[in-house]
Every structure is written in C-alpha cells, then in structure tokens.
Short mmCIF file of C-alpha atoms in Angstrom, two decimals:
data_model
loop_
_atom_site.label_atom_id
_atom_site.label_comp_id
_atom_site.label_asym_id
_atom_site.label_seq_id
_atom_site.Cartn_x
_atom_site.Cartn_y
_atom_site.Cartn_z
CA MET A 1 -93.23 86.70 4.27
CA GLN A 2 -89.93 86.61 2.36
CA LYS A 3 -90.09 84.36 -0.70
CA GLN A 4 -87.78 81.37 -0.46
CA SER A 5 -85.16 81.00 -3.20
CA PRO A 6 -84.86 77.81 -5.26
CA LEU A 7 -82.66 75.11 -3.78
CA PRO A 8 -78.99 75.63 -4.61
CA LYS A 9 -77.33 73.34 -7.13
CA TRP A 10 -74.81 72.12 -4.55
CA TYR A 11 -77.67 70.56 -2.55
CA PHE A 12 -78.25 68.11 -5.41
CA ASP A 13 -74.55 67.65 -6.18
CA ILE A 14 -73.86 66.59 -2.60
CA PHE A 15 -76.91 64.31 -2.43
CA ASN A 16 -76.09 62.57 -5.72
CA ARG A 17 -72.52 62.04 -4.53
CA TYR A 18 -73.63 60.14 -1.41
CA ARG A 19 -77.11 58.83 -2.27
CA GLU A 20 -76.20 55.18 -2.86
CA ARG A 21 -74.15 54.84 0.30
CA LEU A 22 -76.77 56.52 2.48
CA GLN A 23 -79.54 54.30 1.17
CA GLN A 24 -77.68 51.24 2.48
CA LYS A 25 -78.15 52.43 6.08
CA GLU A 26 -81.00 51.69 8.49
CA ALA A 27 -81.11 55.21 9.96
CA LEU A 28 -79.46 58.63 9.94
CA TYR A 29 -78.91 60.69 13.10
CA LEU A 30 -78.09 64.39 13.02
CA ALA A 31 -75.98 65.96 15.78
CA LEU A 32 -78.13 69.09 15.94
CA SER A 33 -77.16 72.42 17.47
CA ALA A 34 -78.67 75.87 17.02
CA GLY A 35 -76.00 77.07 14.57
CA VAL A 36 -76.26 77.75 10.87
CA ASP A 37 -74.15 74.70 9.97
CA SER A 38 -76.30 71.97 11.49
CA ASN A 39 -79.56 73.75 10.68
CA THR A 40 -78.61 73.90 7.01
CA LEU A 41 -77.73 70.21 7.23
CA LEU A 42 -81.11 69.62 8.90
CA HIS A 43 -82.83 71.27 5.94
CA TRP A 44 -80.66 69.34 3.46
CA LEU A 45 -81.70 66.04 5.06
CA TYR A 46 -85.35 67.14 5.11
CA THR A 47 -85.17 68.05 1.42
CA PHE A 48 -84.22 64.49 0.43
CA ARG A 49 -86.04 62.65 3.23
CA GLU A 50 -88.20 60.62 0.80
CA GLU A 51 -85.10 58.95 -0.63
CA LEU A 52 -83.28 58.45 2.68
CA PRO A 53 -83.60 56.07 5.63
CA PRO A 54 -85.44 57.34 8.76
CA ILE A 55 -83.89 60.54 10.14
CA TYR A 56 -83.50 61.43 13.83
CA THR A 57 -81.91 64.39 15.62
CA ILE A 58 -79.89 64.50 18.85
CA HIS A 59 -78.82 67.41 21.05
CA VAL A 60 -76.68 67.22 24.21
CA ASN A 61 -76.91 70.28 26.47
CA HIS A 62 -73.62 70.67 28.37
CA ASN A 63 -75.00 73.52 30.53
CA TRP A 64 -71.78 75.49 30.09
CA HIS A 65 -73.30 78.88 29.23
CA ASP A 66 -76.22 79.34 31.64
CA ASN A 67 -79.39 80.49 29.90
CA TYR A 68 -77.75 80.44 26.48
CA SER A 69 -77.33 76.66 26.74
CA HIS A 70 -81.06 76.21 27.35
CA LEU A 71 -81.92 78.67 24.59
CA TRP A 72 -79.83 76.72 22.05
CA ALA A 73 -81.21 73.37 23.26
CA ASN A 74 -84.83 74.52 23.00
CA PHE A 75 -84.20 75.99 19.56
CA ALA A 76 -82.72 72.69 18.32
CA ARG A 77 -85.75 70.79 19.62
CA GLN A 78 -88.18 73.22 17.98
CA ARG A 79 -86.44 72.99 14.60
CA ALA A 80 -86.44 69.18 14.67
CA GLU A 81 -90.13 69.12 15.56
CA PHE A 82 -90.86 71.68 12.83
CA TYR A 83 -89.56 69.20 10.25
CA GLY A 84 -91.34 66.28 11.92
CA PHE A 85 -88.20 64.43 13.02
CA THR A 86 -87.99 62.44 16.27
CA HIS A 87 -85.66 64.41 18.55
CA TYR A 88 -83.51 63.12 21.41
CA HIS A 89 -82.41 65.58 24.09
CA TYR A 90 -79.88 64.92 26.87
CA GLU A 91 -78.64 67.04 29.77
CA ALA A 92 -74.98 66.82 30.85
CA PHE A 93 -73.32 68.49 33.83
CA PHE A 94 -69.64 69.15 34.54
CA ASP A 95 -67.56 70.75 37.27
CA LEU A 96 -66.91 74.15 35.70
CA GLU A 97 -64.23 74.89 38.30
CA GLU A 98 -62.14 72.16 36.72
CA MET A 99 -61.70 73.73 33.29
CA SER A 100 -58.72 71.57 32.34
CA GLY A 101 -59.87 68.97 29.82
CA LEU A 102 -63.44 70.28 29.81
CA GLU A 103 -63.71 70.34 26.01
CA ALA A 104 -62.47 66.76 25.72
CA ALA A 105 -64.78 65.56 28.49
CA GLY A 106 -67.74 67.28 26.85
CA ARG A 107 -66.92 65.77 23.48
CA GLU A 108 -66.64 62.26 24.92
CA MET A 109 -69.90 62.63 26.85
CA ARG A 110 -71.63 63.93 23.72
CA TYR A 111 -70.48 61.14 21.46
CA ILE A 112 -71.24 58.42 23.98
CA LYS A 113 -74.81 59.74 24.17
CA PHE A 114 -74.96 59.68 20.39
CA ALA A 115 -73.76 56.08 20.33
CA GLU A 116 -76.20 54.96 23.03
CA THR A 117 -79.05 56.41 20.97
CA MET A 118 -78.10 55.10 17.54
CA GLN A 119 -79.28 51.77 16.18
CA PRO A 120 -76.99 49.35 14.28
CA ASN A 121 -76.02 50.14 10.68
CA SER A 122 -76.66 53.86 11.07
CA LEU A 123 -74.68 57.06 10.52
CA LEU A 124 -74.15 60.12 12.68
CA CYS A 125 -74.39 63.19 10.42
CA VAL A 126 -72.27 66.15 11.53
CA ALA A 127 -72.08 69.55 9.89
CA HIS A 128 -68.32 70.03 9.58
CA HIS A 129 -67.65 72.17 6.52
CA ARG A 130 -64.74 73.30 4.35
CA SER A 131 -63.79 76.07 6.77
CA ASP A 132 -63.56 73.52 9.60
CA GLN A 133 -61.44 71.35 7.32
CA ALA A 134 -59.00 74.22 6.71
CA GLU A 135 -58.65 74.77 10.47
CA THR A 136 -58.03 71.07 11.04
CA LEU A 137 -55.34 71.01 8.34
CA ILE A 138 -53.50 73.95 9.94
CA GLN A 139 -53.70 72.28 13.37
CA ARG A 140 -52.23 69.08 11.96
CA LEU A 141 -49.44 71.01 10.21
CA LEU A 142 -48.54 72.71 13.48
CA ARG A 143 -48.34 69.28 15.12
CA SER A 144 -46.03 67.90 12.40
CA SER A 145 -48.58 65.32 11.30
CA GLY A 146 -47.86 62.83 8.57
CA THR A 147 -49.89 61.86 5.52
CA ARG A 148 -52.74 60.42 7.55
CA GLY A 149 -53.08 63.52 9.73
CA LEU A 150 -52.84 65.95 6.82
CA GLY A 151 -55.83 64.22 5.24
CA ALA A 152 -57.74 65.92 8.07
CA MET A 153 -61.45 64.95 8.29
CA ARG A 154 -62.98 62.42 5.90
CA ASP A 155 -66.54 62.44 4.62
CA PHE A 156 -67.00 58.94 6.12
CA ASN A 157 -64.98 57.60 9.02
CA THR A 158 -65.33 55.77 12.31
CA VAL A 159 -64.45 57.23 15.71
CA ARG A 160 -64.24 55.43 19.04
CA PHE A 161 -65.49 56.83 22.34
CA GLY A 162 -65.65 54.62 25.41
CA ALA A 163 -66.76 51.18 24.27
CA TYR A 164 -68.47 52.52 21.14
CA ASP A 165 -67.47 52.73 17.48
CA ILE A 166 -69.46 55.50 15.78
CA ASP A 167 -69.73 55.86 12.00
CA LEU A 168 -69.63 59.53 11.01
CA PHE A 169 -70.88 61.23 7.86
CA ARG A 170 -69.76 64.76 6.91
CA PRO A 171 -71.52 65.77 3.67
CA PHE A 172 -70.51 69.46 3.83
CA LEU A 173 -66.70 69.16 3.83
CA SER A 174 -66.48 70.64 0.33
CA ILE A 175 -68.83 73.54 1.21
CA SER A 176 -67.55 76.78 2.75
CA LYS A 177 -69.01 78.42 5.84
CA LYS A 178 -69.76 81.49 3.68
CA THR A 179 -71.83 79.35 1.31
CA LEU A 180 -73.78 77.91 4.23
CA TYR A 181 -74.62 81.42 5.46
CA GLU A 182 -75.65 82.52 1.98
CA THR A 183 -77.81 79.42 1.53
CA ALA A 184 -79.53 79.79 4.90
CA ILE A 185 -80.34 83.42 4.17
CA ALA A 186 -81.60 82.67 0.67
CA LEU A 187 -83.81 79.81 1.94
CA ASN A 188 -84.99 81.83 4.94
CA LEU A 189 -83.67 79.20 7.39
CA PRO A 190 -83.52 80.30 11.04
CA TRP A 191 -80.51 79.74 13.29
CA LEU A 192 -78.90 81.15 16.44
CA GLU A 193 -75.31 82.33 16.63
CA ASP A 194 -73.03 80.69 19.18
CA TYR A 195 -71.12 83.70 20.53
CA THR A 196 -68.42 81.43 21.99
CA ASN A 197 -67.15 80.78 18.44
CA HIS A 198 -66.07 84.42 18.16
CA GLU A 199 -64.44 84.99 21.52
CA ALA A 200 -60.80 86.18 21.27
CA ASP A 201 -59.58 83.61 23.81
CA ASP A 202 -56.62 81.25 23.75
CA MET A 203 -58.42 78.28 22.22
CA GLU A 204 -56.32 76.99 19.35
CA ARG A 205 -59.10 76.83 16.79
CA ASN A 206 -60.34 80.33 17.57
CA ILE A 207 -56.83 81.75 17.15
CA ILE A 208 -56.58 80.10 13.73
CA ARG A 209 -60.11 81.12 12.75
CA ASN A 210 -60.23 84.69 14.04
CA ASP A 211 -56.63 85.78 13.56
CA LEU A 212 -54.59 83.69 11.13
CA PHE A 213 -57.33 83.05 8.56
CA LYS A 214 -58.64 86.61 8.57
CA ARG A 215 -55.18 87.83 7.63
CA MET A 216 -54.73 85.08 5.06
CA GLU A 217 -58.03 85.86 3.34
CA THR A 218 -56.81 89.36 2.47
CA SER A 219 -53.93 88.13 0.32
CA PHE A 220 -55.07 84.59 -0.52
CA PRO A 221 -58.89 84.62 -0.86
CA GLN A 222 -58.92 81.08 -2.35
CA TYR A 223 -56.97 79.53 0.55
CA GLU A 224 -59.91 77.38 1.75
CA GLU A 225 -60.42 75.73 -1.60
CA ALA A 226 -56.67 75.12 -1.94
CA PHE A 227 -56.48 73.62 1.56
CA TYR A 228 -59.45 71.36 0.81
CA GLN A 229 -57.70 70.03 -2.31
CA VAL A 230 -54.57 69.35 -0.27
CA THR A 231 -56.60 67.22 2.20
CA GLN A 232 -58.04 65.23 -0.73
CA PHE A 233 -54.55 64.58 -2.13
CA MET A 234 -53.35 63.50 1.30
CA GLN A 235 -56.31 61.15 1.77
CA GLU A 236 -55.55 59.50 -1.58
CA ALA A 237 -51.87 59.18 -0.65
CA ASP A 238 -52.81 57.70 2.72
CA ASP A 239 -55.11 55.17 1.07
CA LEU A 240 -52.30 54.08 -1.25
CA LEU A 241 -49.83 53.76 1.62
CA LEU A 242 -52.35 51.72 3.58
CA GLU A 243 -52.91 49.45 0.58
CA LEU A 244 -49.15 48.87 0.32
CA ALA A 245 -48.96 48.19 4.07
CA MET A 246 -51.73 45.58 3.81
CA LEU A 247 -49.77 43.76 1.11
CA ASP A 248 -46.69 43.74 3.35
CA LEU A 249 -48.73 42.63 6.36
CA GLU A 250 -50.08 39.63 4.46
CA LYS A 251 -46.52 38.49 3.86
CA ILE A 252 -45.02 38.92 7.31
CA ALA A 253 -47.93 38.83 9.78
CA GLN A 254 -49.32 35.82 11.56
CA LYS A 255 -53.01 36.25 12.32
CA LYS A 256 -54.13 35.35 15.80
CA GLU A 257 -57.79 34.97 16.74
CA ILE A 258 -59.01 34.00 20.17
CA GLU A 259 -62.52 33.46 21.44
CA THR A 260 -63.93 36.09 23.73
CA ASP A 261 -65.75 35.43 26.98
CA ARG A 262 -69.01 36.49 25.36
CA ALA A 263 -71.73 33.89 25.04
CA GLU A 264 -72.27 34.56 21.33
CA GLY A 265 -68.72 33.35 20.70
CA ASP A 266 -67.66 36.26 18.49
CA LEU A 267 -63.97 36.52 17.71
CA GLU A 268 -62.13 39.26 19.51
CA ARG A 269 -60.13 41.62 17.31
CA VAL A 270 -56.49 40.83 17.99
CA ALA A 271 -53.52 42.45 16.26
CA PRO A 272 -51.60 40.06 14.00
CA GLN A 273 -48.12 39.13 15.17
CA LEU A 274 -45.30 40.58 13.08
CA HIS A 275 -42.44 38.32 12.03
CA LEU A 276 -39.45 40.46 12.97
CA PRO A 277 -36.84 38.91 10.62
CA SER A 278 -39.19 39.53 7.66
CA LEU A 279 -39.89 43.07 8.80
CA LYS A 280 -36.16 43.78 8.85
CA LYS A 281 -35.90 42.84 5.16
CA LEU A 282 -38.18 45.70 4.10
CA SER A 283 -36.86 49.15 3.26
CA LEU A 284 -36.95 51.69 6.10
CA ALA A 285 -39.83 53.58 4.46
CA ARG A 286 -41.91 50.40 4.16
CA GLN A 287 -41.04 49.37 7.73
CA LYS A 288 -42.38 52.69 9.01
CA ASN A 289 -45.46 52.48 6.81
CA LEU A 290 -46.25 48.92 7.91
CA LEU A 291 -45.77 49.67 11.60
CA GLN A 292 -48.19 52.62 11.45
CA ALA A 293 -50.75 50.46 9.65
CA TRP A 294 -50.29 47.63 12.19
CA ILE A 295 -51.39 49.78 15.12
CA ARG A 296 -53.89 51.94 13.22
CA PRO A 297 -57.01 49.78 13.90
CA TYR A 298 -56.48 50.41 17.62
CA ASN A 299 -56.54 54.23 17.31
CA LEU A 300 -52.79 54.35 17.88
CA ILE A 301 -50.12 56.25 15.98
CA PHE A 302 -46.34 56.42 16.40
CA SER A 303 -44.93 59.90 16.82
CA GLN A 304 -41.69 60.49 14.94
CA ARG A 305 -39.76 60.20 18.20
CA GLN A 306 -41.51 56.96 19.16
CA LEU A 307 -40.96 55.44 15.73
CA THR A 308 -37.24 56.29 15.81
CA GLU A 309 -36.92 54.70 19.26
CA PHE A 310 -38.90 51.62 18.20
CA ILE A 311 -36.61 51.05 15.20
CA ARG A 312 -33.54 51.48 17.42
CA VAL A 313 -34.79 48.88 19.93
CA PHE A 314 -36.42 46.25 17.72
CA LEU A 315 -34.91 46.60 14.25
CA ASP A 316 -31.41 47.89 14.86
CA GLY A 317 -31.03 46.25 18.27
CA ALA A 318 -31.48 42.74 19.66
CA PRO A 319 -34.75 42.56 21.64
CA THR A 320 -35.28 39.95 24.33
CA HIS A 321 -38.39 38.43 25.86
CA GLN A 322 -38.23 41.16 28.50
CA THR A 323 -38.23 44.01 25.97
CA ARG A 324 -41.32 46.23 26.24
CA PHE A 325 -42.38 49.27 24.23
CA GLU A 326 -45.15 51.42 25.71
CA LEU A 327 -47.97 52.79 23.51
CA ASP A 328 -50.65 53.55 26.08
CA PRO A 329 -52.92 51.76 26.68
CA TYR A 330 -51.05 49.08 24.71
CA VAL A 331 -47.59 47.56 24.91
CA ILE A 332 -45.48 45.94 22.19
CA LEU A 333 -43.69 42.75 23.25
CA TYR A 334 -41.23 40.34 21.60
CA PHE A 335 -41.24 36.55 21.69
CA GLN A 336 -39.55 33.98 19.43
CA ASP A 337 -39.08 36.24 16.37
CA TYR A 338 -42.56 37.80 16.62
CA LEU A 339 -43.81 41.20 17.78
CA TYR A 340 -47.07 41.28 19.75
CA LEU A 341 -49.40 44.23 20.36
CA GLU A 342 -51.21 43.65 23.64
CA GLU A 343 -53.43 45.71 25.89
CA LYS A 344 -51.64 46.44 29.16
CA SER A 345 -54.71 45.35 31.07
CA GLU A 346 -54.57 41.98 29.31
CA VAL A 347 -50.86 41.50 29.98
CA LEU A 348 -51.34 42.25 33.67
CA SER A 349 -54.85 40.84 34.12
CA SER A 350 -56.15 38.75 37.00
CA PHE A 351 -59.39 36.81 37.27
CA LYS A 352 -61.74 36.34 40.19
CA SER A 353 -64.02 33.65 38.76
CA PHE A 354 -65.38 32.00 35.62
CA GLN A 355 -68.64 31.32 33.88
CA LEU A 356 -69.68 28.49 31.59
CA THR A 357 -70.44 29.58 28.03
CA PRO A 358 -71.56 27.62 24.95
CA SER A 359 -68.58 26.19 23.07
CA SER A 360 -67.85 23.52 20.49
CA ASN A 361 -65.89 20.40 21.54
CA ALA A 362 -66.52 20.86 25.26
CA PRO A 363 -68.06 18.84 28.11
CA SER A 364 -71.84 18.64 28.15
CA ARG A 365 -74.12 20.67 30.37
CA HIS A 366 -74.98 17.41 32.17
CA PHE A 367 -71.29 16.97 33.13
CA TRP A 368 -71.04 20.41 34.70
CA GLN A 369 -74.32 20.03 36.61
CA GLN A 370 -72.74 17.43 38.91
CA PHE A 371 -70.63 20.20 40.52
CA SER A 372 -71.87 22.77 43.00
CA ALA A 373 -70.41 26.27 43.11
CA ASP A 374 -67.96 25.20 45.84
CA ASP A 375 -66.80 22.02 44.08
CA LEU A 376 -64.63 23.86 41.53
CA LEU A 377 -61.65 26.08 42.30
CA LEU A 378 -59.98 28.61 39.98
CA VAL A 379 -56.31 29.17 40.83
CA LYS A 380 -53.34 30.84 39.18
CA ARG A 381 -50.34 28.79 38.12
CA GLN A 382 -47.82 28.55 40.94
CA GLY A 383 -45.07 26.46 39.31
CA GLY A 384 -44.29 22.76 39.43
CA GLU A 385 -47.75 21.60 38.27
CA ARG A 386 -48.25 18.67 35.91
CA PHE A 387 -51.10 18.40 33.43
CA HIS A 388 -52.39 15.81 30.97
CA PRO A 389 -53.96 17.71 28.05
CA LEU A 390 -56.70 16.23 25.92
CA TYR A 391 -54.45 16.07 22.87
CA ARG A 392 -51.49 14.21 24.51
CA GLU A 393 -50.92 10.63 25.54
CA ARG A 394 -49.26 11.41 28.87
CA SER A 395 -48.97 14.14 31.46
CA GLN A 396 -46.06 16.57 31.53
CA GLN A 397 -44.82 19.53 33.50
CA LEU A 398 -47.03 22.54 32.85
CA LYS A 399 -43.97 24.70 32.17
CA LYS A 400 -42.91 22.37 29.33
CA LEU A 401 -46.42 22.27 27.87
CA LEU A 402 -46.61 26.05 27.76
CA GLN A 403 -43.20 26.23 26.10
CA GLU A 404 -44.17 23.62 23.50
CA ALA A 405 -47.38 25.54 22.76
CA LYS A 406 -45.23 28.65 22.20
CA ILE A 407 -47.23 30.63 24.72
CA PRO A 408 -45.48 34.01 25.17
CA VAL A 409 -43.80 34.60 28.52
CA TRP A 410 -46.26 37.28 29.63
CA GLU A 411 -49.23 35.02 28.83
CA ARG A 412 -47.71 32.17 30.84
CA ASP A 413 -47.90 34.47 33.85
CA ASN A 414 -51.65 34.60 33.25
CA CYS A 415 -52.09 30.84 33.27
CA TRP A 416 -55.22 29.82 35.22
CA LEU A 417 -56.21 26.33 36.33
CA LEU A 418 -59.73 25.04 37.03
CA LYS A 419 -59.49 22.28 39.62
CA GLU A 420 -61.88 19.92 41.30
CA ARG A 421 -61.54 21.12 44.89
CA LYS A 422 -61.81 17.74 46.64
CA SER A 423 -59.42 15.70 44.47
CA GLY A 424 -57.20 18.55 43.28
CA GLU A 425 -57.46 17.28 39.69
CA ILE A 426 -56.89 19.92 37.00
CA LEU A 427 -59.90 19.86 34.65
CA TRP A 428 -59.04 22.80 32.39
CA ILE A 429 -56.30 25.39 31.75
CA ASN A 430 -57.03 28.59 29.86
CA HIS A 431 -54.03 28.23 27.52
CA LEU A 432 -54.22 24.44 27.01
CA GLY A 433 -57.87 23.43 27.19
CA PHE A 434 -59.41 20.37 28.83
CA ALA A 435 -57.76 17.45 30.59
CA LYS A 436 -57.48 14.00 28.99
CA SER A 437 -59.67 12.60 31.77
CA LEU A 438 -62.66 14.51 30.31
CA GLU A 439 -62.32 12.97 26.84
CA SER A 440 -65.47 10.84 27.19
CA GLU A 441 -67.47 13.89 28.27
CA ILE A 442 -66.61 16.03 25.21
CA GLU A 443 -69.49 16.76 22.82
CA GLY A 444 -69.81 18.68 19.59
CA GLU A 445 -71.65 21.45 21.45
CA GLY A 446 -71.07 21.83 25.17
CA LEU A 447 -69.97 24.36 27.79
CA ALA A 448 -66.48 25.73 28.41
CA PRO A 449 -65.12 28.01 31.17
CA ALA A 450 -64.72 31.72 30.36
CA LEU A 451 -62.65 33.79 32.78
CA ILE A 452 -64.16 36.87 34.45
CA PRO A 453 -61.63 39.66 35.17
CA ALA A 454 -61.19 40.73 38.78
CA VAL A 455 -61.40 44.35 37.58
CA SER A 456 -63.40 45.20 34.48
CA ASN A 457 -61.31 46.43 31.54
CA ALA A 458 -64.24 48.33 30.06
CA ASN A 459 -63.79 52.06 29.60
#
C-alpha cells in the first residue's frame, strides 16, 4: 500500500484561521459529492474532528446522469461511512425534457434538503475553492457587477432558498484546485471524476473554465492568486460601504416592527422606512450606497438601470401616494415623506379567517370563550364605518382614524374588521386594535386576533 504523506501545512493554516468560529456552532454539515474537492474537505474535517462540533454529511442525487448519478451517490455514502460520519442521502427527480432552468431547480432542491436536515446554529460546509472563486469573479465582471458582486464568494455567508436561511462555510476559497489534486494524491484519498465538468458545452462556467482560463494560464500563470486578492479587496471595500450606509440609515430611517401571526410573538423583519427629504440631502454616491444597503437584507439589488430610474422618479421627481417601483417580489411605495419596501403579496393580501394568539394587553381567554365560531364575523372595510378605539374618548369615522394613525394608503385597503355577527359591533380592527367597549376585558396577558391569509405567501 502506498505510504501516506504528512498532512500539508495549509491544512493547519486553514483550521487555525477558522477554529474559534467553528467551535461556536452546534454542528457542521458537509455537502458531499464524489469529487476531489468535497472529498478533500471531508478528510480535512475528519483530521480535526476532535476539536470540532459533530460532523454530518449530505448528498442529494438529482438522477440526471443515469448510472453515473447512482455511482457518485454510493461513493459519497461509502466515504462518509468510512470516516464514521452520519450520512444523509436524498433522491430528487426532474423532468429532463424541460431543460430550461434545470440547474437552478436542482440547486434550490438541493439546498432546501440541506436546510431541512440541518439543526439550528449549524454550518453547511461546501468545497468551493480558489479556482471556483476566479470563475465567479469573471462571471460577475461580465455582468457589470458592483463592489458587492466583485467580492464573489465569501468564506462565511448566508443564502436563502424557499423559506430557509442557510449559513455557508467555504474554508477552501484560498486553495487552488491544483493544490487539492496534489493533496489528495499525496494523502492517497480516493475520489471520482465528474465528467460533466469537462464537457465542451455552452454552460457559462465551463466556457470560462475550459477555454478562457486555459488560454490565460499560458501567459499569466498567477492569475488565480491575483483574482483571489481582488475579491478580498472588494469584500473589504463592500464592508466599508455597508458600514457607511448603516450610519446613514440610522439618521434617516424610521424603524417599523410589527407582530407576526405566529404564536411565539416574534417580531417580523420589516424594512425601515426612509425619510425622503433627508435622503435627498446626501450626495448621489451616498444615496446609491444607502439604497443598495436598504434592500440588501431581502436578497434584492438595484441594477444600474433600475437605480437610475429610481433616482429619476423619487429623488429628482415628485412622487405621489400612487407612485410604485417594482423590485420583484417587492414594491417600493411613497407616503407622507417616507419610502416603504413592501412585499407585493402583503400589499395585495386578503384574509379568509383569523385565529386567537397569546398577546399582551388583550381580552382574556374567558372573554373569547363566550363566542361560538359563528358568532364572530371577519369583514373587509367597505367605507363609511365608525369605530371607537380603546385609546379614544369617542367614536369617529374609520377613514379619519386611519388618516390620523398615518396608515399608508395601500395598508388602508387591507383594513379588516372583526364584528359580533348579531349586534354588528366592531370589536377589533387590524390597524387600530380593540374597541373601547372591551376596556374592562383587557388583561396583561390575553388573546388577540391574528389574520390568516386566504392564499399562503410561503414559497
């Protein structure tokens, strides 16, 4: 049997770089394939397993390449079991006649399976390396990306697929593909080649990898290292721009938090409202920087064309309450000097029913138990209604109350009233709370209505 070489120095350099952060996690999950990249990462994790949280492996078989798919899947399982790691295997099937969007669909399916498997406070380890980083940088350049895009992949970042936020860890971004091959050979690590990575097809990454980079390597053999340094400079620049944007946001943004319909009463993440007159006082460069940072938490980004149009409409022009700016699946709206970022589904939502959830300063459970399911009626505002809120001394037209509360126009259209069916009395309104008539029933901890959408907004 071939004698195994000593562990390479870069193994320890990489581990020491990330050790402290990894040890704060409850678990590590490796997206394992049959290739040399993830199998070297598998061995790297195994090497330092005594100083790491529990390690698990996951493989999703897309069944795209007939027997090869099963060969790769079985190999991944065998390697995980060889190292004594718990392995999760999933089968996925797609309509191969519909090739359009197949890669994206496969990626989403794969990451959703990862997320469903992972426990809280864990990381998904992926084997992207310096060669992958160079390809990503070229792709972003060809798409005219800005500072954020030219930072390419980060060693730690969060991605969103479906309803899941997944924390990624890429320890090998500073390591070349060539080094991974050399290490695997020296350590006698087995792997299987994925022949699809070398096909001369029209996939963008394969064109860059198998044509452009092969030519570049002849004249510029250090191009990968140079590209990697560029991504690090861009990440630092992006961090500084984001820090500046946060300072600007603190000055001109009005935070808005609303309770969700969930029983645990967590606060839903809602974009702060931007004070438009204050935004206009910033330089153009800081306006652009702040706007990109404002929408960034929602996986949105303005293209150059969109940003130019936005500035024309909202900063150079005179927006009205009817002005809308589309950023699918969101929309930017204007109301009384403020800009709002709202999900389209929320702006246009409708509700079929409600449920009672624990809430502070609400009627007691005993109060609600006097009503049967048919005694209460949920209806949408029609116009002309009067309401006596808990916090006022007299009733007033609902339209006036909504205006006084500075409820944006589009939210007034989603005004829902909970009535007692027999008397027609309004007990509660989603934007205004409980009626004055319920004052004696209010307790420190009670139950409040939470609206249930007619059509789920979940992805």
